[in-house]
Amino acid sequence: MNQISFVRSLVLWSLPLVLVTGCASLQIDVDVYKGPLANEKEIQVQQFATMATSAKPLIVNLYCKSAGETTEQSCAEKLRLTCDQIPEYKQRFLCEVLYLYEDKPGLEGGNSSQPVKSYTRRSQSRKPGLGLDSLTAAVTKARETGNKKAINEAVEALTEALVFFSQKVLYMTNNELLFGSPAEKDKDPMVAVLQSLGNTILVHANDLQRQKNRKAEIESHAASEGNAVQQAFDSEPAVILVEIKNRLRHHRFGSGDPDEEETQDTVRDDELRAKTVAIVEVVSRDVLTSAEKIKTRDPRVIRDLLLQKLEELGKNTGKNKFTAADVKVTLSTVEKFRVFGAICQGDRELRTCRSKNTVEVVDNLIARLRAQRVQAIAVGDAVSAANLLNAINAAYDQRTAMIYLRPASDYLRSVYSANELQEGTEDQYRNMLAEWFKHYLNPFEKDGSNARRELEKIHWQNVNKVTVSGGGSTNYVLAKDDVGNWYVKAYGSDPEAIIKSATSLALFNSGKAVNMNLLRRFDVQRQLDEDKNLSSQRRAELQQELASTNKAGGQSLLKVRDRYADRYRRDTDAQANSLLAQANDLPGKVAAEIAQVPDWPEDKCPVADTKALLAPLDAKYLVSARDRLSKALADESDPAKASFKTLEQVENGIQGLLTGMHVYSSDAQRVLGQVKDSACPDVQRTAGDRVRSYVRAQVAAAATDRKASIERYEDALTHILEVAGEK
């Protein structure tokens, strides 16, 4: 028991250091992408077209700087030359980039009478075509007309030109060293801007092309998806016949799109096509009867039955108003149709299932399943409703797999688009200390980090920030709410491992000074003090081991140590009893302090009412602290329970009660000084000041006495350790 008290002082010097080194901090930044890729594809086209147009003045300025021209007039004179007449490679390349903005000669329909701008005089090697400015205007004009085909053609032409433009810009900026680029400190920041422009345009163009390819892939799978759904679900025979008649009507009137091949191939007259629909309506009743007899709902079987009835009708044309030629045309037309069954149900105006893409096919399936589930719920069929719900969820999963998902790398490419500002692979000879030394010599030198941070702010919106820290075994549970904010939902920490490490380290280092295995002595002593379930035989073995670890020449020092430990223990118990008595008497002492306030207006503010205001504070800060200290003292005074643990509980109880009294004094001053609608605020404020001063004085006296006891014990142990080391 005394050995543990001795050990506690040895770890005081190392415990703070170990606690600090065992701490860790983690900061979580929750950001949301807000860059251009978050917009619709129509907006994306406008964005990167505008970016390219806005970059023209930068390229002109870069050209003038490269040519060494300082005035606008001298630069204009230089730009009157054609690109082939410019000897310097970088200037010639910039000239070629500037030409991309203007129309190329030889374009049909172009206004050749318009004078060419001086800085865009054309190169002999360029082919006729529209420049970026004209292509951008063409997209705007096509959108005003609303012609989808014209819009798509204009967007494709603009995208192709912008990709070519961005590749030229990137070649020039990324390979600036080939043109004799200046030193690092003389690099123009516009190079980074142009790099960002070129990379951003490529990311946008690639994303738009990927979306286009995905859409074409989905549309190409419409037939197979429809067949799969058709085979997976039975269809009503009547629905199949309705679909065939709808298809015949479509074949009669065409799709309405003059560019569709089916409309262009429609050459039969309206009267003949109307007869085909009427012929199918005549044989529909017989088809339904035959389907009911053979108990079939397969769309392919229904179609075969229809073809069979049409063949029979063609052999007996004398009994009806249709000719053999009419029936033959109808038969050949129906044979070309692929039946989709239930996918086409419910809409008599639906022209053809072939016009659906894969997503629309699944949407139609989901709508049918949802309607069937509503019907099952209405009739009380819970089992069918549950099965249909599972089918709906599976269909939604299938539809989700068809949605276009942009790769995460596109977002990173969009954000970190300026190669000039990126950190590359470090050189093997890089000296970090030398770089820090240069930074301290010139702390105002720009390193690009600020520019990178500002570039990130453009593309990422910080939602919130969570910072967590802990020492030892620390667990945090972070949760995200519906908005997307992260917060700490649960926390748990156990510093026991750090404390044990600090104790073991101190004992290991100090054991040599006293020629003793202090670490083992500490473990044995702790088992004897804390483990109440030890058998008598095991306890005797541990006591014998404890005695054997004592150095023969150190017995006198151990006795001195034990004497100081006993004195520290008696002082601690006495201080705890004194403090507990003060805390028990505190309400009465506080009431006496309030009663001594001079000129108290008893008629307006009864003293009893003022005293009652402090009763909740006593229950809040003092009652539980007094109870804990009282219980610890009771265990400490019991020889059967007294141990290092009970002494530690007394020490913690003293600290807790002192803290409670300190907070009690501050809250008492606040409560008495801020009484709502008080008739005598001045005297109550004075009473609060007196209560605070009295309680603080009691706390200060007890804390001073406590500090003196601890310092005496620590000094004694230090002296003992020094004497042991000298031996």
XYZ file of C-alpha atoms in Angstrom:
727
model
C 0.000 0.000 0.000
C 2.800 2.451 0.974
C 4.857 1.261 -1.980
C 2.144 2.465 -4.343
C 2.131 5.909 -2.759
C 5.867 6.043 -3.382
C 5.410 5.000 -6.981
C 2.818 7.673 -7.674
C 5.364 10.417 -7.134
C 7.802 8.774 -9.531
C 5.412 8.962 -12.452
C 4.435 12.598 -11.963
C 7.264 13.866 -14.172
C 6.612 11.472 -17.044
C 2.816 11.248 -17.028
C 2.124 14.646 -18.685
C 4.638 13.910 -21.435
C 3.210 10.471 -22.141
C -0.335 11.819 -22.106
C 0.591 14.445 -24.684
C 2.420 12.001 -26.921
C -0.499 9.574 -26.678
C -3.005 12.139 -27.908
C -4.274 12.310 -31.467
C -6.455 14.768 -33.319
C -8.555 14.256 -36.427
C -10.313 16.907 -38.473
C -13.042 15.941 -40.930
C -14.022 18.490 -43.573
C -17.351 17.753 -45.242
C -17.355 19.323 -48.712
C -19.882 19.260 -51.540
C -18.876 19.624 -55.182
C -20.331 22.779 -56.733
C -18.224 23.026 -59.885
C -19.374 23.084 -63.514
C -19.909 19.309 -63.714
C -22.818 19.668 -61.285
C -24.828 21.474 -63.993
C -26.937 20.020 -66.799
C -25.163 19.184 -70.030
C -26.782 22.103 -71.890
C -25.359 24.500 -69.311
C -21.973 22.778 -69.479
C -21.707 23.479 -73.207
C -22.436 27.157 -72.626
C -19.939 27.285 -69.770
C -16.877 25.935 -71.511
C -17.727 27.821 -74.715
C -17.819 31.053 -72.708
C -14.569 30.107 -70.975
C -12.830 29.675 -74.317
C -14.192 32.990 -75.612
C -13.125 34.807 -72.451
C -9.580 33.488 -72.793
C -8.904 35.391 -76.021
C -7.605 38.583 -74.298
C -5.293 36.468 -72.137
C -3.789 34.766 -75.171
C -3.328 38.116 -76.913
C -1.603 39.518 -73.820
C 0.608 36.443 -73.569
C 1.514 36.836 -77.231
C 2.479 40.480 -76.723
C 4.645 39.633 -73.705
C 6.345 36.834 -75.595
C 7.061 39.211 -78.466
C 8.516 41.768 -76.052
C 5.970 44.428 -77.029
C 4.972 46.744 -74.187
C 2.358 48.910 -75.925
C -0.884 48.000 -77.633
C 0.132 49.760 -80.854
C 3.448 47.945 -81.179
C 1.752 44.623 -80.451
C -0.854 45.314 -83.138
C 1.926 45.958 -85.652
C 3.486 42.627 -84.731
C 0.168 40.816 -85.116
C -0.275 42.018 -88.689
C 2.191 39.355 -89.737
C 0.924 35.926 -90.692
C 1.868 32.981 -88.518
C 4.282 31.670 -91.136
C 6.229 34.938 -90.960
C 6.822 34.724 -87.187
C 10.234 33.150 -86.500
C 9.846 32.493 -82.769
C 8.090 29.178 -82.024
C 6.073 30.271 -79.013
C 4.735 33.388 -80.748
C 3.849 31.365 -83.830
C 1.986 28.837 -81.716
C 0.027 31.566 -79.932
C -0.810 33.060 -83.309
C -2.218 29.730 -84.487
C -4.351 29.507 -81.338
C -5.741 33.003 -81.952
C -6.733 32.018 -85.491
C -9.079 29.382 -84.075
C -11.453 32.108 -82.909
C -12.171 33.419 -86.420
C -13.790 31.862 -89.502
C -11.453 30.262 -91.998
C -11.476 31.424 -95.643
C -13.359 29.508 -98.277
C -16.424 28.759 -96.150
C -19.583 28.569 -98.215
C -22.110 31.147 -97.185
C -19.496 33.140 -95.262
C -19.226 36.878 -95.696
C -15.929 37.180 -97.519
C -16.322 40.947 -97.793
C -15.778 41.329 -94.039
C -12.239 42.543 -93.272
C -10.108 40.199 -91.223
C -9.006 41.422 -87.784
C -5.340 42.278 -87.733
C -4.388 39.854 -84.974
C -6.166 36.970 -86.700
C -4.670 37.098 -90.166
C -4.984 33.562 -91.425
C -2.348 30.915 -91.905
C -2.008 29.307 -95.320
C -2.324 25.779 -93.916
C -5.795 26.127 -92.381
C -8.881 24.507 -93.893
C -12.181 26.359 -94.438
C -14.609 26.348 -91.505
C -16.263 28.316 -88.724
C -14.243 29.736 -85.852
C -15.060 29.476 -82.160
C -16.965 32.758 -82.089
C -19.194 31.753 -85.001
C -19.733 28.228 -83.673
C -20.795 29.612 -80.294
C -23.233 31.971 -81.996
C -24.546 29.073 -84.123
C -25.443 27.081 -80.998
C -27.370 30.036 -79.582
C -29.198 30.535 -82.882
C -30.091 26.819 -83.158
C -31.551 26.808 -79.661
C -33.741 29.743 -80.535
C -35.257 27.748 -83.408
C -35.994 24.732 -81.186
C -34.888 22.301 -83.916
C -33.386 19.370 -82.013
C -31.380 18.102 -84.942
C -29.884 21.517 -85.616
C -29.042 21.967 -81.934
C -27.248 18.625 -81.765
C -25.267 19.349 -84.920
C -24.267 22.803 -83.665
C -23.236 21.468 -80.256
C -21.196 18.657 -81.818
C -19.394 21.098 -84.109
C -18.660 23.470 -81.226
C -17.471 20.643 -78.980
C -15.137 19.318 -81.669
C -13.659 22.777 -82.200
C -13.244 23.367 -78.476
C -11.459 20.047 -78.012
C -9.036 20.978 -80.786
C -8.600 24.426 -79.208
C -7.937 23.009 -75.728
C -5.403 20.508 -77.049
C -3.488 23.304 -78.751
C -3.547 25.446 -75.620
C -2.393 22.562 -73.440
C 0.414 21.651 -75.805
C 1.716 25.204 -75.654
C 1.381 25.652 -71.878
C 2.473 22.172 -70.814
C 5.532 22.191 -73.064
C 6.608 25.745 -72.382
C 10.163 24.584 -71.742
C 10.418 23.656 -75.430
C 9.862 27.317 -76.295
C 12.600 28.535 -73.972
C 10.411 29.302 -70.968
C 11.659 31.814 -68.387
C 12.924 30.978 -64.923
C 10.578 29.737 -62.208
C 10.236 33.160 -60.596
C 9.429 34.800 -63.954
C 6.632 32.432 -64.951
C 3.482 34.175 -66.072
C 0.412 33.275 -63.936
C -1.647 33.315 -67.140
C -0.014 30.012 -68.066
C -1.788 28.369 -65.122
C -5.056 30.019 -66.189
C -4.743 28.643 -69.722
C -3.852 25.199 -68.393
C -6.972 25.256 -66.258
C -9.003 26.328 -69.295
C -7.686 23.559 -71.540
C -8.041 20.781 -68.978
C -11.530 21.926 -67.977
C -12.744 21.925 -71.581
C -11.399 18.410 -72.122
C -13.103 17.149 -68.959
C -16.415 18.686 -70.048
C -16.169 17.387 -73.603
C -15.231 13.909 -72.429
C -18.124 13.892 -69.953
C -20.627 14.973 -72.614
C -19.371 12.322 -75.035
C -19.634 9.681 -72.313
C -23.236 10.711 -71.619
C -24.012 10.542 -75.324
C -22.501 7.060 -75.619
C -24.423 5.904 -72.567
C -27.687 7.187 -74.012
C -27.041 5.427 -77.327
C -26.222 2.213 -75.485
C -29.470 2.380 -73.519
C -31.505 3.037 -76.666
C -29.849 0.134 -78.482
C -30.924 -2.295 -75.743
C -34.598 -1.337 -75.873
C -35.665 -4.347 -77.936
C -33.813 -6.910 -75.822
C -35.053 -5.304 -72.616
C -38.611 -5.348 -73.906
C -38.352 -8.999 -74.894
C -36.946 -9.888 -71.478
C -39.808 -8.173 -69.684
C -42.288 -9.705 -72.102
C -40.996 -13.208 -71.404
C -40.861 -12.628 -67.647
C -44.512 -11.522 -67.361
C -47.648 -13.003 -68.913
C -49.751 -10.656 -71.024
C -53.452 -10.482 -71.663
C -54.345 -11.593 -75.213
C -56.554 -8.539 -75.650
C -53.605 -6.291 -74.816
C -51.498 -7.996 -77.470
C -54.129 -7.368 -80.116
C -54.475 -3.731 -79.046
C -50.743 -3.331 -79.443
C -50.791 -4.822 -82.934
C -53.573 -2.463 -83.979
C -51.642 0.475 -82.535
C -48.635 -0.631 -84.521
C -50.729 -0.823 -87.664
C -52.002 2.712 -87.039
C -48.453 3.873 -86.643
C -47.554 2.123 -89.868
C -50.476 3.943 -91.421
C -49.674 7.485 -90.252
C -45.916 7.256 -89.753
C -43.968 8.572 -86.779
C -44.313 12.227 -87.713
C -40.532 12.625 -88.000
C -39.528 13.261 -91.624
C -36.049 11.900 -90.883
C -37.310 8.501 -89.723
C -36.740 5.714 -92.203
C -40.122 4.092 -91.559
C -41.980 7.268 -92.558
C -39.899 7.669 -95.688
C -40.679 4.075 -96.748
C -44.470 4.427 -96.282
C -45.799 4.273 -99.863
C -49.176 2.580 -99.611
C -52.348 4.622 -99.809
C -54.400 5.440 -96.686
C -57.394 3.356 -97.736
C -55.395 0.118 -97.971
C -53.714 0.722 -94.606
C -57.084 1.424 -92.999
C -58.296 -1.942 -94.237
C -55.439 -3.731 -92.463
C -56.632 -2.385 -89.104
C -60.220 -3.370 -89.897
C -59.151 -6.894 -90.896
C -57.361 -7.399 -87.562
C -60.451 -6.172 -85.692
C -62.591 -8.750 -87.554
C -60.435 -11.736 -86.559
C -59.687 -10.480 -83.022
C -62.725 -12.231 -81.504
C -61.697 -15.595 -82.979
C -58.102 -15.081 -81.740
C -59.297 -14.391 -78.184
C -61.545 -17.469 -78.255
C -58.708 -19.715 -79.421
C -56.326 -18.268 -76.811
C -58.832 -18.950 -74.055
C -59.275 -22.548 -75.165
C -55.559 -23.337 -75.054
C -55.050 -21.297 -71.851
C -52.225 -19.154 -73.228
C -51.087 -15.632 -72.395
C -47.804 -15.735 -74.287
C -47.597 -12.752 -76.700
C -45.768 -14.830 -79.306
C -48.521 -17.477 -79.286
C -51.179 -14.752 -79.622
C -49.351 -13.347 -82.636
C -49.133 -16.812 -84.211
C -52.880 -17.322 -83.647
C -53.554 -13.989 -85.355
C -51.451 -15.000 -88.353
C -53.308 -18.333 -88.507
C -56.715 -16.610 -88.482
C -55.554 -14.191 -91.169
C -54.477 -17.101 -93.380
C -57.897 -18.724 -92.891
C -59.588 -15.421 -93.724
C -57.546 -15.121 -96.930
C -58.826 -18.534 -98.077
C -62.480 -17.563 -97.525
C -62.612 -14.003 -98.852
C -65.888 -14.697 -100.623
C -67.736 -14.619 -97.311
C -66.563 -11.099 -96.327
C -65.984 -7.641 -97.776
C -62.187 -7.939 -97.910
C -60.235 -9.075 -100.942
C -57.449 -11.628 -100.915
C -54.988 -8.832 -101.692
C -56.103 -6.877 -98.604
C -55.644 -9.912 -96.354
C -52.252 -10.672 -97.902
C -51.015 -7.140 -97.207
C -52.257 -7.354 -93.613
C -50.621 -10.746 -93.122
C -47.262 -9.569 -94.450
C -47.418 -6.439 -92.282
C -48.206 -8.292 -89.049
C -45.413 -10.781 -89.739
C -42.900 -7.916 -89.562
C -44.059 -6.799 -86.121
C -42.324 -7.807 -82.888
C -44.883 -7.912 -80.103
C -44.007 -6.367 -76.720
C -47.148 -7.418 -74.910
C -47.745 -5.786 -71.560
C -45.114 -3.135 -72.137
C -47.424 -1.415 -74.599
C -50.629 -1.660 -72.632
C -52.812 1.176 -71.413
C -52.255 3.776 -74.149
C -54.137 3.500 -77.423
C -52.268 6.533 -78.741
C -48.922 4.793 -78.262
C -47.426 4.540 -81.692
C -44.781 1.869 -81.285
C -42.857 0.096 -78.604
C -39.754 0.331 -80.721
C -39.606 4.059 -79.982
C -38.964 3.285 -76.293
C -35.474 3.178 -74.826
C -34.412 0.804 -72.076
C -35.213 3.239 -69.262
C -38.738 3.821 -70.599
C -39.305 0.075 -70.823
C -38.401 -0.371 -67.162
C -40.440 2.700 -66.183
C -43.470 1.158 -67.870
C -42.846 -2.092 -66.014
C -42.592 -0.247 -62.681
C -45.841 1.592 -63.369
C -47.609 -1.704 -64.083
C -46.262 -3.337 -60.914
C -47.259 -0.360 -58.782
C -50.786 -0.449 -60.173
C -51.035 -4.175 -59.450
C -49.811 -3.607 -55.887
C -52.456 -0.948 -55.292
C -55.078 -3.390 -56.546
C -53.741 -6.143 -54.246
C -53.895 -3.807 -51.257
C -57.445 -2.808 -52.179
C -58.668 -6.415 -52.119
C -56.742 -7.241 -48.935
C -54.194 -9.587 -50.508
C -51.258 -8.809 -48.213
C -49.026 -11.602 -49.535
C -49.331 -10.471 -53.150
C -48.810 -6.849 -52.105
C -45.583 -7.780 -50.314
C -44.327 -9.788 -53.295
C -45.162 -6.939 -55.645
C -43.284 -4.506 -53.398
C -40.190 -6.695 -53.630
C -40.592 -6.798 -57.404
C -40.920 -2.996 -57.532
C -37.734 -2.578 -55.508
C -35.915 -4.995 -57.798
C -37.147 -3.055 -60.838
C -35.944 0.201 -59.290
C -32.538 -1.391 -58.704
C -32.479 -2.376 -62.352
C -33.377 1.152 -63.391
C -30.743 2.634 -61.080
C -28.094 0.562 -62.832
C -29.034 2.319 -66.090
C -28.469 5.820 -64.714
C -25.353 7.586 -65.925
C -22.773 7.785 -63.130
C -19.925 10.181 -63.648
C -16.524 8.784 -62.562
C -15.144 10.400 -59.424
C -11.893 11.117 -61.261
C -13.730 13.671 -63.434
C -14.468 15.801 -60.377
C -10.809 15.756 -59.356
C -9.696 16.569 -62.895
C -12.153 19.444 -62.942
C -10.864 20.884 -59.651
C -7.119 20.411 -60.074
C -7.018 21.606 -63.661
C -3.960 23.900 -63.515
C -0.850 21.767 -63.955
C 1.326 24.740 -63.023
C -0.089 24.720 -59.461
C 0.110 20.990 -58.834
C 2.772 19.315 -56.737
C 4.689 16.752 -58.729
C 6.910 13.854 -57.698
C 9.658 15.073 -55.409
C 13.234 14.979 -56.617
C 15.437 12.394 -54.936
C 17.905 15.140 -53.994
C 15.284 17.356 -52.410
C 16.356 18.724 -49.024
C 13.339 19.669 -46.937
C 15.462 21.499 -44.345
C 17.017 23.641 -47.045
C 13.580 24.486 -48.433
C 12.357 25.524 -44.997
C 15.472 27.648 -44.577
C 14.728 29.409 -47.872
C 11.141 29.908 -46.757
C 12.253 31.632 -43.554
C 14.674 33.831 -45.476
C 11.912 34.922 -47.859
C 8.518 34.105 -46.294
C 6.689 36.242 -48.878
C 7.753 34.118 -51.836
C 4.712 32.634 -53.549
C 4.632 28.843 -53.619
C 1.241 28.316 -55.246
C -0.450 26.929 -52.132
C -2.726 29.956 -51.783
C -3.717 29.695 -55.430
C -4.520 25.998 -54.980
C -6.697 26.744 -51.967
C -8.580 29.454 -53.831
C -9.070 27.114 -56.789
C -10.528 24.488 -54.468
C -12.963 27.028 -53.014
C -14.380 27.565 -56.497
C -15.297 23.897 -56.865
C -15.975 22.710 -53.301
C -18.457 24.069 -50.770
C -17.612 23.298 -47.142
C -20.757 22.015 -45.425
C -19.326 21.639 -41.944
C -16.186 20.667 -40.088
C -15.815 18.095 -37.315
C -12.676 18.021 -35.153
C -12.167 15.163 -32.710
C -9.272 14.311 -30.422
C -8.474 11.892 -27.658
C -5.810 10.084 -25.712
C -5.496 6.362 -25.247
C -8.247 4.148 -26.567
C -10.741 6.697 -27.903
C -13.823 5.895 -29.968
C -16.053 8.383 -31.761
C -19.293 7.646 -33.567
C -19.890 10.182 -36.329
C -23.326 10.379 -37.942
C -24.702 12.320 -40.895
C -28.082 14.024 -40.819
C -30.551 14.399 -43.688
C -28.943 17.640 -44.888
C -25.458 16.141 -45.046
C -23.940 17.605 -41.884
C -21.727 15.325 -39.808
C -21.805 15.409 -36.030
C -20.440 13.458 -33.052
C -23.131 11.056 -31.892
C -21.226 9.054 -29.273
C -17.869 9.201 -27.528
C -15.823 6.866 -25.373
C -12.298 7.148 -23.988
C -10.110 5.001 -21.760
C -6.650 6.465 -20.899
C -5.743 3.445 -18.766
C -3.219 2.176 -21.292
C -1.344 5.497 -21.287
C -1.296 5.685 -17.480
C 0.026 2.146 -17.239
C 2.722 2.917 -19.792
C 3.801 6.022 -17.880
C 3.885 4.116 -14.594
C 5.888 1.248 -16.055
C 8.339 3.650 -17.685
C 8.914 5.563 -14.448
C 9.360 2.400 -12.404
C 11.726 0.858 -14.918
C 13.960 3.946 -15.021
C 13.905 4.516 -11.251
C 14.461 0.925 -10.156
C 18.156 0.991 -10.947
C 18.731 3.979 -8.677
C 17.520 2.033 -5.628
C 18.836 -1.318 -6.889
C 15.327 -2.776 -6.855
C 12.754 -4.151 -9.301
C 10.163 -1.457 -8.643
C 7.992 -2.522 -11.552
C 7.517 -6.014 -10.145
C 7.034 -4.654 -6.617
C 4.295 -2.367 -7.928
C 2.449 -5.233 -9.615
C 2.689 -7.463 -6.535
C 1.602 -4.693 -4.168
C -1.360 -3.837 -6.392
C -2.546 -7.444 -6.363
C -2.336 -7.555 -2.575
C -4.256 -4.285 -2.162
C -6.947 -4.611 -4.812
C -7.656 -8.316 -5.255
C -9.880 -9.287 -2.317
C -10.449 -12.797 -3.681
C -6.871 -13.979 -3.198
C -6.518 -17.229 -1.297
C -4.459 -17.219 1.866
C -1.798 -19.344 0.197
C -1.535 -17.035 -2.810
C -1.456 -13.957 -0.574
C 1.384 -15.466 1.478
C 3.351 -16.197 -1.713
C 2.951 -12.621 -2.923
C 3.970 -11.183 0.435
C 7.054 -13.379 0.458
C 7.932 -12.263 -3.072
C 7.438 -8.647 -2.054
C 9.783 -9.034 0.893
C 12.405 -10.787 -1.231
C 12.596 -7.881 -3.687
C 13.729 -5.475 -0.956
C 17.403 -4.635 -1.054
C 19.011 -5.582 2.226
C 20.877 -2.315 2.432
C 17.752 -0.297 1.640
C 15.600 -1.382 4.563
C 16.312 1.779 6.505
C 15.380 3.965 3.551
C 12.185 1.995 3.038
C 11.268 2.579 6.665
C 11.835 6.308 6.214
C 9.710 6.219 3.067
C 6.923 4.369 4.899
C 7.000 6.930 7.711
C 6.532 9.794 5.261
C 3.818 7.856 3.437
C 1.914 7.330 6.685
C 2.245 11.009 7.502
C 0.914 11.951 4.056
C -1.988 9.587 4.526
C -2.867 11.059 7.949
C -2.658 14.591 6.555
C -4.926 13.637 3.653
C -7.525 12.077 5.943
C -7.455 15.086 8.286
C -7.844 17.526 5.395
C -10.715 15.486 3.997
C -12.564 15.465 7.337
C -12.008 19.198 7.823
C -13.221 20.009 4.306
C -16.245 17.758 4.720
C -17.193 19.542 7.939
C -16.860 22.928 6.225
C -19.060 21.755 3.357
C -21.724 20.493 5.753
C -21.737 23.843 7.587
C -21.605 25.878 4.390
C -25.379 26.587 4.014
C -25.530 27.926 7.577
C -22.371 30.004 7.177
C -23.681 31.440 3.916
C -26.983 32.338 5.577
C -25.052 34.121 8.331
C -23.091 36.117 5.741
C -26.324 37.209 4.079
C -27.812 38.232 7.427
C -24.819 40.497 8.098
C -25.492 42.683 5.042
C -26.152 46.198 6.460
C -29.404 48.118 5.844
C -31.324 45.093 4.598
C -34.940 46.096 3.731
C -36.729 43.184 5.380
C -40.153 44.539 4.451
C -39.362 44.569 0.729
C -37.030 41.564 0.490
C -37.266 39.019 3.310
C -33.900 37.457 4.072
C -35.500 34.019 4.112
C -36.543 34.420 0.465
C -33.019 35.385 -0.520
C -31.544 32.395 1.305
C -34.031 30.113 -0.459
C -32.546 31.136 -3.821
C -29.322 29.315 -2.926
C -30.929 26.005 -1.940
C -30.877 24.616 -5.532
C -27.155 25.401 -5.782
C -26.394 23.349 -2.689
C -28.195 20.355 -4.201
C -26.536 20.886 -7.579
C -22.881 21.317 -6.579
C -22.333 20.132 -2.995
C -24.599 17.220 -2.060
C -23.145 14.603 -4.435
C -19.547 15.771 -3.802
C -20.049 15.523 -0.028
C -21.521 12.042 -0.361
C -18.595 10.776 -2.461
C -16.003 12.135 -0.035
C -17.891 10.785 2.981
C -18.028 7.279 1.457
C -14.322 7.387 0.566
C -13.431 8.366 4.147
C -15.533 5.526 5.525
C -13.689 2.997 3.343
C -10.339 4.543 4.235
C -10.995 4.255 7.973
C -11.907 0.558 7.647
C -8.690 -1.538 7.975
C -10.229 -4.298 5.870
C -10.885 -1.919 2.950
C -8.014 0.536 3.262
C -5.752 0.428 0.201
C -4.155 2.576 -2.427
C -7.494 2.700 -4.197
C -9.332 4.093 -1.154
C -6.609 6.717 -0.652
C -6.944 7.711 -4.279
C -10.726 7.984 -3.844
C -10.204 10.319 -0.862
C -7.838 12.463 -2.941
C -10.343 12.614 -5.795
C -13.124 13.399 -3.312
C -11.174 16.365 -1.933
C -10.562 17.656 -5.443
C -14.216 17.215 -6.417
C -15.553 18.988 -3.329
C -13.140 21.910 -3.743
C -14.252 22.257 -7.365
C -17.927 22.120 -6.363
C -17.462 24.829 -3.715
C -15.623 27.032 -6.197
C -18.394 26.765 -8.792
C -20.997 27.213 -6.024
C -19.489 30.597 -5.109
C -19.611 31.870 -8.704
C -23.175 30.689 -9.277
C -24.335 32.136 -5.942
C -23.014 35.548 -6.932
C -24.741 35.276 -10.326
C -28.099 34.134 -8.888
C -28.271 36.836 -6.215
C -27.071 39.529 -8.584
C -29.622 38.779 -11.330
C -32.896 38.235 -9.453
C -35.755 38.935 -11.849
C -38.113 41.778 -10.786
C -36.196 42.242 -7.525
C -37.403 45.012 -5.194
C -33.931 45.433 -3.692
C -31.321 44.484 -6.294
C -28.470 46.402 -4.663
C -28.511 44.608 -1.306
C -28.974 41.234 -3.007
C -25.995 41.961 -5.235
C -23.989 42.851 -2.122
C -25.087 39.592 -0.505
C -23.905 37.674 -3.571
C -20.483 39.324 -3.367
C -20.178 38.453 0.332
C -21.137 34.823 -0.263
C -18.603 34.511 -3.082
C -15.809 36.047 -0.996
C -16.519 33.818 2.004
C -16.674 30.554 0.047
C -13.610 31.428 -2.036
C -11.657 32.089 1.167
C -12.592 28.649 2.509
C -11.572 26.999 -0.762
C -8.261 28.876 -0.906
C -7.343 27.916 2.671
C -8.115 24.231 2.098
C -6.275 24.171 -1.248
C -3.196 25.825 0.281
C -3.056 23.285 3.088
C -3.496 20.471 0.586
C -0.711 21.768 -1.651
C 1.708 22.006 1.289
C 1.104 18.366 2.241
C 1.719 17.141 -1.299
C 4.912 19.182 -1.644
C 6.284 17.868 1.686
C 5.654 14.292 0.606
C 7.219 14.804 -2.832
C 10.324 16.491 -1.329
C 10.779 13.613 1.106
C 10.557 11.021 -1.654
C 12.996 12.981 -3.785
C 15.546 13.093 -0.972
C 15.144 9.377 -0.305
C 15.718 8.660 -4.004
C 18.865 10.796 -4.032
C 20.280 9.032 -0.966
C 19.525 5.636 -2.514
C 21.286 6.684 -5.696
C 24.433 7.754 -3.831
C 24.727 4.323 -2.309
